[in-house]
Amino acid sequence: MRKLFKVICNWKMNKTISEAIAFCKAVPPLVSPVYLAVPFTCLQPLADLDIPMLQIGAQNLYPQHDGAFTGEVSASMIKETGAEFVILGHSERRQIFSETNEFVNQKVKAALLQDLVPIVCIGETAIEKNQNRTREVLKKQLLESLKDLDTVALKQIHLAYEPIWAIGTGTPSTPQSAQEIHFHLRQLIQEEWGEDVAENMSILYGGSVSDESIEELKKQPDIDGALVGGASLKLETFSKIIALVEGDPK
Ligand code: PGA
């Protein structure tokens, strides 16, 4: 039996500190943990609000501890704000900022050293999907992004399958094809690292998840949670999504 169905919200580059505080203060009381990934500037102000069950996290980090890396933010800096997790290898980082699997792997290791839970994103483009290369692409991203980690580390990681063709389009993958991919990923994880890791590692789906699609996704046996972007920016849809999944064991 895996854990509670997780909802991780990714605000991307949205909301100023005052907007973020106003939003979080208006969130209805939460029954089970909800994860909110916010811009760096909002980390400490939101963590300081100390809202029960609301875990605050970052959307990126730089893998070095400190030094001459103008404009970057390290895992230890993030940790000190009160953040508890970090999204790594998001497709926007991979595509807009040319992040490679090797770089994502360094970031995962840096996060784990600071006790930040890494949410590691993988996903294929529309072209790769149309060329029937989805499984090959995902395998490479998975194995290279999680390279050289022991089973203790692997069990702390959450994997997010985010097909790039579904992100921000309003059209999510069908629950059935997402389930198929998640099942495949879990098998792959089992082959590589054993059953214990495969059972413990949550695999979340992301890409146009909304209050309309989350219930069907949640019913799928290998979908352990959702990574929600656009629909988490408005209090109304955010609250609806949380209400639809709260407290239900997976
Ligand atoms: P979306 O974004 O829900 O707006 O598609 C998801 C993501 O990029 O994590």
PDB file of C-alpha atoms and ligand atoms in Angstrom:
ATOM      1  CA  MET A   1       0.000   0.000   0.000  1.00  0.00           C
ATOM      2  CA  ARG A   2       1.488   3.330  -1.009  1.00  0.00           C
ATOM      3  CA  LYS A   3       1.045   6.677   0.722  1.00  0.00           C
ATOM      4  CA  LEU A   4      -1.660   9.330   0.550  1.00  0.00           C
ATOM      5  CA  PHE A   5      -2.404  10.756  -2.897  1.00  0.00           C
ATOM      6  CA  LYS A   6      -0.130  13.792  -3.032  1.00  0.00           C
ATOM      7  CA  VAL A   7      -0.926  17.146  -4.558  1.00  0.00           C
ATOM      8  CA  ILE A   8       2.110  19.239  -5.424  1.00  0.00           C
ATOM      9  CA  CYS A   9       1.326  22.697  -6.746  1.00  0.00           C
ATOM     10  CA  ASN A  10       3.825  24.483  -8.944  1.00  0.00           C
ATOM     11  CA  TRP A  11       3.288  28.208  -9.097  1.00  0.00           C
ATOM     12  CA  LYS A  12       6.185  28.693 -11.540  1.00  0.00           C
ATOM     13  CA  MET A  13       7.125  32.412 -11.876  1.00  0.00           C
ATOM     14  CA  ASN A  14       3.839  33.712 -10.484  1.00  0.00           C
ATOM     15  CA  LYS A  15       2.829  35.748  -7.431  1.00  0.00           C
ATOM     16  CA  THR A  16       4.649  38.404  -5.462  1.00  0.00           C
ATOM     17  CA  ILE A  17       5.174  37.975  -1.721  1.00  0.00           C
ATOM     18  CA  SER A  18       2.020  39.885  -0.810  1.00  0.00           C
ATOM     19  CA  GLU A  19      -0.086  37.998  -3.354  1.00  0.00           C
ATOM     20  CA  ALA A  20       1.266  34.677  -2.111  1.00  0.00           C
ATOM     21  CA  ILE A  21       0.583  35.506   1.548  1.00  0.00           C
ATOM     22  CA  ALA A  22      -2.971  36.638   0.783  1.00  0.00           C
ATOM     23  CA  PHE A  23      -3.589  33.398  -1.150  1.00  0.00           C
ATOM     24  CA  CYS A  24      -2.253  31.098   1.581  1.00  0.00           C
ATOM     25  CA  LYS A  25      -4.179  32.894   4.332  1.00  0.00           C
ATOM     26  CA  ALA A  26      -7.371  32.288   2.356  1.00  0.00           C
ATOM     27  CA  VAL A  27      -6.811  28.540   1.844  1.00  0.00           C
ATOM     28  CA  PRO A  28      -9.470  26.513   3.696  1.00  0.00           C
ATOM     29  CA  PRO A  29      -8.130  24.334   6.560  1.00  0.00           C
ATOM     30  CA  LEU A  30      -6.206  21.346   5.193  1.00  0.00           C
ATOM     31  CA  VAL A  31      -6.769  17.792   6.346  1.00  0.00           C
ATOM     32  CA  SER A  32      -3.713  16.202   4.743  1.00  0.00           C
ATOM     33  CA  PRO A  33      -0.385  17.565   3.480  1.00  0.00           C
ATOM     34  CA  VAL A  34      -0.399  19.791   0.409  1.00  0.00           C
ATOM     35  CA  TYR A  35       2.882  20.790  -1.222  1.00  0.00           C
ATOM     36  CA  LEU A  36       3.296  24.271  -2.667  1.00  0.00           C
ATOM     37  CA  ALA A  37       6.326  25.109  -4.846  1.00  0.00           C
ATOM     38  CA  VAL A  38       6.797  28.867  -4.998  1.00  0.00           C
ATOM     39  CA  PRO A  39       9.293  31.457  -6.300  1.00  0.00           C
ATOM     40  CA  PHE A  40      12.414  31.845  -4.124  1.00  0.00           C
ATOM     41  CA  THR A  41      11.218  35.207  -2.830  1.00  0.00           C
ATOM     42  CA  CYS A  42       8.072  33.648  -1.349  1.00  0.00           C
ATOM     43  CA  LEU A  43       9.752  30.725   0.434  1.00  0.00           C
ATOM     44  CA  GLN A  44      10.457  32.267   3.813  1.00  0.00           C
ATOM     45  CA  PRO A  45       7.339  34.476   4.043  1.00  0.00           C
ATOM     46  CA  LEU A  46       5.104  31.451   3.365  1.00  0.00           C
ATOM     47  CA  ALA A  47       7.069  29.048   5.559  1.00  0.00           C
ATOM     48  CA  ASP A  48       6.807  31.638   8.374  1.00  0.00           C
ATOM     49  CA  LEU A  49       3.013  31.581   8.108  1.00  0.00           C
ATOM     50  CA  ASP A  50       3.292  28.007   9.395  1.00  0.00           C
ATOM     51  CA  ILE A  51      -0.059  26.928   7.981  1.00  0.00           C
ATOM     52  CA  PRO A  52      -0.863  23.412   9.224  1.00  0.00           C
ATOM     53  CA  MET A  53      -0.405  20.751   6.518  1.00  0.00           C
ATOM     54  CA  LEU A  54       0.918  23.252   3.969  1.00  0.00           C
ATOM     55  CA  GLN A  55       4.467  22.367   2.993  1.00  0.00           C
ATOM     56  CA  ILE A  56       6.460  24.980   1.132  1.00  0.00           C
ATOM     57  CA  GLY A  57       9.095  24.123  -1.460  1.00  0.00           C
ATOM     58  CA  ALA A  58      11.307  25.588  -4.180  1.00  0.00           C
ATOM     59  CA  GLN A  59      11.283  25.025  -7.938  1.00  0.00           C
ATOM     60  CA  ASN A  60      15.019  24.802  -8.514  1.00  0.00           C
ATOM     61  CA  LEU A  61      18.418  25.035  -6.842  1.00  0.00           C
ATOM     62  CA  TYR A  62      22.079  25.301  -7.763  1.00  0.00           C
ATOM     63  CA  PRO A  63      24.101  22.234  -6.782  1.00  0.00           C
ATOM     64  CA  GLN A  64      27.162  23.999  -5.298  1.00  0.00           C
ATOM     65  CA  HIS A  65      27.082  24.878  -1.610  1.00  0.00           C
ATOM     66  CA  ASP A  66      28.277  28.470  -2.092  1.00  0.00           C
ATOM     67  CA  GLY A  67      30.645  30.530  -4.229  1.00  0.00           C
ATOM     68  CA  ALA A  68      30.866  32.680  -7.336  1.00  0.00           C
ATOM     69  CA  PHE A  69      27.613  31.673  -9.035  1.00  0.00           C
ATOM     70  CA  THR A  70      25.884  34.989  -9.611  1.00  0.00           C
ATOM     71  CA  GLY A  71      22.131  34.813  -9.394  1.00  0.00           C
ATOM     72  CA  GLU A  72      21.954  31.248  -8.088  1.00  0.00           C
ATOM     73  CA  VAL A  73      20.497  29.823  -4.867  1.00  0.00           C
ATOM     74  CA  SER A  74      21.901  26.780  -3.029  1.00  0.00           C
ATOM     75  CA  ALA A  75      20.132  23.928  -1.255  1.00  0.00           C
ATOM     76  CA  SER A  76      21.312  25.129   2.166  1.00  0.00           C
ATOM     77  CA  MET A  77      19.919  28.622   1.473  1.00  0.00           C
ATOM     78  CA  ILE A  78      16.584  27.083   0.530  1.00  0.00           C
ATOM     79  CA  LYS A  79      16.580  24.790   3.541  1.00  0.00           C
ATOM     80  CA  GLU A  80      17.078  27.709   5.932  1.00  0.00           C
ATOM     81  CA  THR A  81      13.926  29.434   4.687  1.00  0.00           C
ATOM     82  CA  GLY A  82      11.876  26.561   6.111  1.00  0.00           C
ATOM     83  CA  ALA A  83      11.279  24.911   2.741  1.00  0.00           C
ATOM     84  CA  GLU A  84      10.882  21.137   2.790  1.00  0.00           C
ATOM     85  CA  PHE A  85      11.124  20.046  -0.827  1.00  0.00           C
ATOM     86  CA  VAL A  86      12.324  21.154  -4.233  1.00  0.00           C
ATOM     87  CA  ILE A  87      11.146  20.465  -7.793  1.00  0.00           C
ATOM     88  CA  LEU A  88      14.096  19.487 -10.004  1.00  0.00           C
ATOM     89  CA  GLY A  89      14.462  18.887 -13.732  1.00  0.00           C
ATOM     90  CA  HIS A  90      11.145  20.477 -14.667  1.00  0.00           C
ATOM     91  CA  SER A  91      10.733  20.503 -18.452  1.00  0.00           C
ATOM     92  CA  GLU A  92      10.811  24.309 -18.485  1.00  0.00           C
ATOM     93  CA  ARG A  93      14.258  24.160 -16.828  1.00  0.00           C
ATOM     94  CA  ARG A  94      15.344  21.481 -19.273  1.00  0.00           C
ATOM     95  CA  GLN A  95      14.023  23.301 -22.345  1.00  0.00           C
ATOM     96  CA  ILE A  96      14.481  27.007 -21.576  1.00  0.00           C
ATOM     97  CA  PHE A  97      17.680  26.715 -19.522  1.00  0.00           C
ATOM     98  CA  SER A  98      19.197  23.654 -21.261  1.00  0.00           C
ATOM     99  CA  GLU A  99      19.449  21.564 -18.108  1.00  0.00           C
ATOM    100  CA  THR A 100      20.826  18.084 -18.728  1.00  0.00           C
ATOM    101  CA  ASN A 101      20.159  14.860 -16.847  1.00  0.00           C
ATOM    102  CA  GLU A 102      23.696  15.069 -15.396  1.00  0.00           C
ATOM    103  CA  PHE A 103      23.006  18.543 -14.013  1.00  0.00           C
ATOM    104  CA  VAL A 104      19.671  17.398 -12.597  1.00  0.00           C
ATOM    105  CA  ASN A 105      21.520  14.486 -10.962  1.00  0.00           C
ATOM    106  CA  GLN A 106      23.912  16.924  -9.225  1.00  0.00           C
ATOM    107  CA  LYS A 107      20.935  18.933  -8.013  1.00  0.00           C
ATOM    108  CA  VAL A 108      19.189  15.849  -6.646  1.00  0.00           C
ATOM    109  CA  LYS A 109      22.304  14.969  -4.634  1.00  0.00           C
ATOM    110  CA  ALA A 110      22.616  18.546  -3.329  1.00  0.00           C
ATOM    111  CA  ALA A 111      18.949  18.533  -2.249  1.00  0.00           C
ATOM    112  CA  LEU A 112      19.289  15.222  -0.403  1.00  0.00           C
ATOM    113  CA  LEU A 113      22.367  16.468   1.463  1.00  0.00           C
ATOM    114  CA  GLN A 114      20.236  19.276   2.891  1.00  0.00           C
ATOM    115  CA  ASP A 115      17.288  17.028   3.641  1.00  0.00           C
ATOM    116  CA  LEU A 116      15.095  18.614   0.984  1.00  0.00           C
ATOM    117  CA  VAL A 117      12.763  16.106  -0.699  1.00  0.00           C
ATOM    118  CA  PRO A 118      13.507  16.108  -4.448  1.00  0.00           C
ATOM    119  CA  ILE A 119      10.548  16.023  -6.831  1.00  0.00           C
ATOM    120  CA  VAL A 120      12.257  14.898 -10.029  1.00  0.00           C
ATOM    121  CA  CYS A 121      10.454  15.595 -13.314  1.00  0.00           C
ATOM    122  CA  ILE A 122      10.741  13.597 -16.511  1.00  0.00           C
ATOM    123  CA  GLY A 123       8.646  13.693 -19.681  1.00  0.00           C
ATOM    124  CA  GLU A 124       8.698  13.355 -23.444  1.00  0.00           C
ATOM    125  CA  THR A 125       8.023  15.987 -26.119  1.00  0.00           C
ATOM    126  CA  ALA A 126       5.228  15.681 -28.685  1.00  0.00           C
ATOM    127  CA  ILE A 127       7.781  14.780 -31.362  1.00  0.00           C
ATOM    128  CA  GLU A 128       9.294  12.022 -29.231  1.00  0.00           C
ATOM    129  CA  LYS A 129       5.807  10.696 -28.481  1.00  0.00           C
ATOM    130  CA  ASN A 130       4.886  10.670 -32.178  1.00  0.00           C
ATOM    131  CA  GLN A 131       8.106   8.835 -32.958  1.00  0.00           C
ATOM    132  CA  ASN A 132       7.136   6.170 -30.393  1.00  0.00           C
ATOM    133  CA  ARG A 133      10.195   7.036 -28.328  1.00  0.00           C
ATOM    134  CA  THR A 134       8.408   7.839 -25.045  1.00  0.00           C
ATOM    135  CA  ARG A 135       9.692   4.844 -23.074  1.00  0.00           C
ATOM    136  CA  GLU A 136      13.257   5.171 -24.335  1.00  0.00           C
ATOM    137  CA  VAL A 137      13.333   8.912 -23.491  1.00  0.00           C
ATOM    138  CA  LEU A 138      11.854   8.391 -20.027  1.00  0.00           C
ATOM    139  CA  LYS A 139      14.272   5.579 -19.215  1.00  0.00           C
ATOM    140  CA  LYS A 140      17.282   7.722 -20.087  1.00  0.00           C
ATOM    141  CA  GLN A 141      15.975  10.686 -18.070  1.00  0.00           C
ATOM    142  CA  LEU A 142      15.142   8.483 -15.099  1.00  0.00           C
ATOM    143  CA  LEU A 143      18.394   6.523 -14.937  1.00  0.00           C
ATOM    144  CA  GLU A 144      20.668   9.492 -15.586  1.00  0.00           C
ATOM    145  CA  SER A 145      18.833  11.911 -13.271  1.00  0.00           C
ATOM    146  CA  LEU A 146      18.913   9.371 -10.418  1.00  0.00           C
ATOM    147  CA  LYS A 147      22.377   7.974 -11.125  1.00  0.00           C
ATOM    148  CA  ASP A 148      24.577   6.763  -8.233  1.00  0.00           C
ATOM    149  CA  LEU A 149      21.947   7.089  -5.525  1.00  0.00           C
ATOM    150  CA  ASP A 150      21.585   4.388  -2.892  1.00  0.00           C
ATOM    151  CA  THR A 151      18.243   2.863  -1.993  1.00  0.00           C
ATOM    152  CA  VAL A 152      17.843   5.013   1.127  1.00  0.00           C
ATOM    153  CA  ALA A 153      18.141   8.130  -1.052  1.00  0.00           C
ATOM    154  CA  LEU A 154      15.935   6.736  -3.814  1.00  0.00           C
ATOM    155  CA  LYS A 155      13.107   6.048  -1.385  1.00  0.00           C
ATOM    156  CA  GLN A 156      12.964   9.731  -0.447  1.00  0.00           C
ATOM    157  CA  ILE A 157      12.487  10.892  -4.027  1.00  0.00           C
ATOM    158  CA  HIS A 158       9.186  11.580  -5.742  1.00  0.00           C
ATOM    159  CA  LEU A 159       9.120  11.136  -9.470  1.00  0.00           C
ATOM    160  CA  ALA A 160       6.845  13.321 -11.607  1.00  0.00           C
ATOM    161  CA  TYR A 161       5.892  12.116 -15.059  1.00  0.00           C
ATOM    162  CA  GLU A 162       5.019  15.254 -17.004  1.00  0.00           C
ATOM    163  CA  PRO A 163       4.486  14.749 -20.743  1.00  0.00           C
ATOM    164  CA  ILE A 164       5.646  18.046 -22.224  1.00  0.00           C
ATOM    165  CA  TRP A 165       2.848  18.003 -24.816  1.00  0.00           C
ATOM    166  CA  ALA A 166       0.317  18.110 -21.961  1.00  0.00           C
ATOM    167  CA  ILE A 167       1.834  20.922 -19.881  1.00  0.00           C
ATOM    168  CA  GLY A 168      -0.114  24.167 -20.031  1.00  0.00           C
ATOM    169  CA  THR A 169      -2.256  22.979 -22.940  1.00  0.00           C
ATOM    170  CA  GLY A 170      -5.498  22.306 -21.092  1.00  0.00           C
ATOM    171  CA  THR A 171      -5.413  18.740 -22.427  1.00  0.00           C
ATOM    172  CA  PRO A 172      -3.993  16.208 -19.984  1.00  0.00           C
ATOM    173  CA  SER A 173      -2.969  12.697 -20.903  1.00  0.00           C
ATOM    174  CA  THR A 174      -5.897  10.297 -20.594  1.00  0.00           C
ATOM    175  CA  PRO A 175      -5.895   8.594 -17.185  1.00  0.00           C
ATOM    176  CA  GLN A 176      -5.477   5.236 -18.923  1.00  0.00           C
ATOM    177  CA  SER A 177      -2.387   6.167 -20.900  1.00  0.00           C
ATOM    178  CA  ALA A 178      -0.895   7.974 -17.886  1.00  0.00           C
ATOM    179  CA  GLN A 179      -1.515   4.802 -15.851  1.00  0.00           C
ATOM    180  CA  GLU A 180       0.208   2.726 -18.529  1.00  0.00           C
ATOM    181  CA  ILE A 181       3.300   4.908 -18.400  1.00  0.00           C
ATOM    182  CA  HIS A 182       3.308   4.967 -14.583  1.00  0.00           C
ATOM    183  CA  PHE A 183       3.045   1.175 -14.481  1.00  0.00           C
ATOM    184  CA  HIS A 184       5.915   0.950 -16.924  1.00  0.00           C
ATOM    185  CA  LEU A 185       8.012   3.389 -14.860  1.00  0.00           C
ATOM    186  CA  ARG A 186       7.375   1.411 -11.708  1.00  0.00           C
ATOM    187  CA  GLN A 187       8.504  -1.775 -13.440  1.00  0.00           C
ATOM    188  CA  LEU A 188      11.624  -0.019 -14.618  1.00  0.00           C
ATOM    189  CA  ILE A 189      12.342   1.237 -11.094  1.00  0.00           C
ATOM    190  CA  GLN A 190      11.855  -2.286  -9.779  1.00  0.00           C
ATOM    191  CA  GLU A 191      14.240  -3.768 -12.354  1.00  0.00           C
ATOM    192  CA  GLU A 192      16.893  -1.176 -11.568  1.00  0.00           C
ATOM    193  CA  TRP A 193      16.614  -0.743  -7.830  1.00  0.00           C
ATOM    194  CA  GLY A 194      14.315  -3.457  -6.477  1.00  0.00           C
ATOM    195  CA  GLU A 195      10.778  -3.833  -5.256  1.00  0.00           C
ATOM    196  CA  ASP A 196      11.185  -1.869  -2.048  1.00  0.00           C
ATOM    197  CA  VAL A 197      12.213   1.287  -3.922  1.00  0.00           C
ATOM    198  CA  ALA A 198       9.507   0.754  -6.560  1.00  0.00           C
ATOM    199  CA  GLU A 199       6.822   0.548  -3.882  1.00  0.00           C
ATOM    200  CA  ASN A 200       8.125   3.510  -1.898  1.00  0.00           C
ATOM    201  CA  MET A 201       8.818   5.981  -4.671  1.00  0.00           C
ATOM    202  CA  SER A 202       5.711   8.042  -5.385  1.00  0.00           C
ATOM    203  CA  ILE A 203       5.077   8.603  -9.073  1.00  0.00           C
ATOM    204  CA  LEU A 204       3.034  11.734  -9.739  1.00  0.00           C
ATOM    205  CA  TYR A 205       1.372  12.794 -12.962  1.00  0.00           C
ATOM    206  CA  GLY A 206       1.628  16.396 -14.193  1.00  0.00           C
ATOM    207  CA  GLY A 207       0.369  18.226 -17.284  1.00  0.00           C
ATOM    208  CA  SER A 208      -2.915  20.180 -17.348  1.00  0.00           C
ATOM    209  CA  VAL A 209      -4.291  18.550 -14.199  1.00  0.00           C
ATOM    210  CA  SER A 210      -7.481  20.335 -13.149  1.00  0.00           C
ATOM    211  CA  ASP A 211     -10.465  19.910 -10.855  1.00  0.00           C
ATOM    212  CA  GLU A 212     -12.084  18.111 -13.774  1.00  0.00           C
ATOM    213  CA  SER A 213      -9.352  15.552 -14.412  1.00  0.00           C
ATOM    214  CA  ILE A 214      -7.962  14.811 -10.963  1.00  0.00           C
ATOM    215  CA  GLU A 215     -10.568  12.318  -9.812  1.00  0.00           C
ATOM    216  CA  GLU A 216     -10.010   9.926 -12.702  1.00  0.00           C
ATOM    217  CA  LEU A 217      -6.253  10.238 -12.373  1.00  0.00           C
ATOM    218  CA  LYS A 218      -6.508   9.451  -8.683  1.00  0.00           C
ATOM    219  CA  LYS A 219      -8.335   6.202  -9.381  1.00  0.00           C
ATOM    220  CA  GLN A 220      -5.389   4.784 -11.302  1.00  0.00           C
ATOM    221  CA  PRO A 221      -3.391   2.296  -9.223  1.00  0.00           C
ATOM    222  CA  ASP A 222       0.050   3.593 -10.177  1.00  0.00           C
ATOM    223  CA  ILE A 223      -0.675   7.327 -10.027  1.00  0.00           C
ATOM    224  CA  ASP A 224       0.338   8.385  -6.520  1.00  0.00           C
ATOM    225  CA  GLY A 225      -0.307  12.083  -6.878  1.00  0.00           C
ATOM    226  CA  ALA A 226      -0.506  15.078  -9.168  1.00  0.00           C
ATOM    227  CA  LEU A 227       1.744  18.001 -10.003  1.00  0.00           C
ATOM    228  CA  VAL A 228      -0.569  20.920 -10.675  1.00  0.00           C
ATOM    229  CA  GLY A 229       0.538  24.114 -12.417  1.00  0.00           C
ATOM    230  CA  GLY A 230      -1.997  26.563 -13.836  1.00  0.00           C
ATOM    231  CA  ALA A 231      -4.973  25.232 -11.860  1.00  0.00           C
ATOM    232  CA  SER A 232      -3.169  25.909  -8.573  1.00  0.00           C
ATOM    233  CA  LEU A 233      -2.895  29.648  -9.187  1.00  0.00           C
ATOM    234  CA  LYS A 234      -6.545  30.442  -8.538  1.00  0.00           C
ATOM    235  CA  LEU A 235      -7.889  29.887  -5.053  1.00  0.00           C
ATOM    236  CA  GLU A 236     -11.134  28.449  -6.385  1.00  0.00           C
ATOM    237  CA  THR A 237      -9.604  25.660  -8.489  1.00  0.00           C
ATOM    238  CA  PHE A 238      -6.827  25.064  -5.935  1.00  0.00           C
ATOM    239  CA  SER A 239      -9.427  24.534  -3.192  1.00  0.00           C
ATOM    240  CA  LYS A 240     -11.589  22.323  -5.404  1.00  0.00           C
ATOM    241  CA  ILE A 241      -8.641  20.080  -6.262  1.00  0.00           C
ATOM    242  CA  ILE A 242      -7.639  19.750  -2.604  1.00  0.00           C
ATOM    243  CA  ALA A 243     -11.219  18.984  -1.554  1.00  0.00           C
ATOM    244  CA  LEU A 244     -11.438  16.239  -4.205  1.00  0.00           C
ATOM    245  CA  VAL A 245      -8.377  14.362  -2.995  1.00  0.00           C
ATOM    246  CA  GLU A 246      -8.108  15.151   0.715  1.00  0.00           C
ATOM    247  CA  GLY A 247      -7.491  12.429   3.207  1.00  0.00           C
ATOM    248  CA  ASP A 248      -8.031   9.562   0.782  1.00  0.00           C
ATOM    249  CA  PRO A 249      -5.585   6.731   1.129  1.00  0.00           C
ATOM    250  CA  LYS A 250      -4.144   5.493  -2.135  1.00  0.00           C
TER     251      LYS A 250
HETATM  252  P1  PGA B   1       0.116  22.756 -15.892  1.00  0.00           P
HETATM  253  O1  PGA B   1       1.652  22.693 -15.405  1.00  0.00           O
HETATM  254  O2  PGA B   1      -0.687  22.058 -14.815  1.00  0.00           O
HETATM  255  O3  PGA B   1      -0.197  24.199 -16.011  1.00  0.00           O
HETATM  256  O4  PGA B   1       0.046  22.012 -17.159  1.00  0.00           O
HETATM  257  C1  PGA B   1       2.167  21.553 -14.780  1.00  0.00           C
HETATM  258  C2  PGA B   1       3.661  21.694 -14.607  1.00  0.00           C
HETATM  259  O5  PGA B   1       4.328  22.271 -15.484  1.00  0.00           O
HETATM  260  O6  PGA B   1       4.207  21.238 -13.589  1.00  0.00           O
END
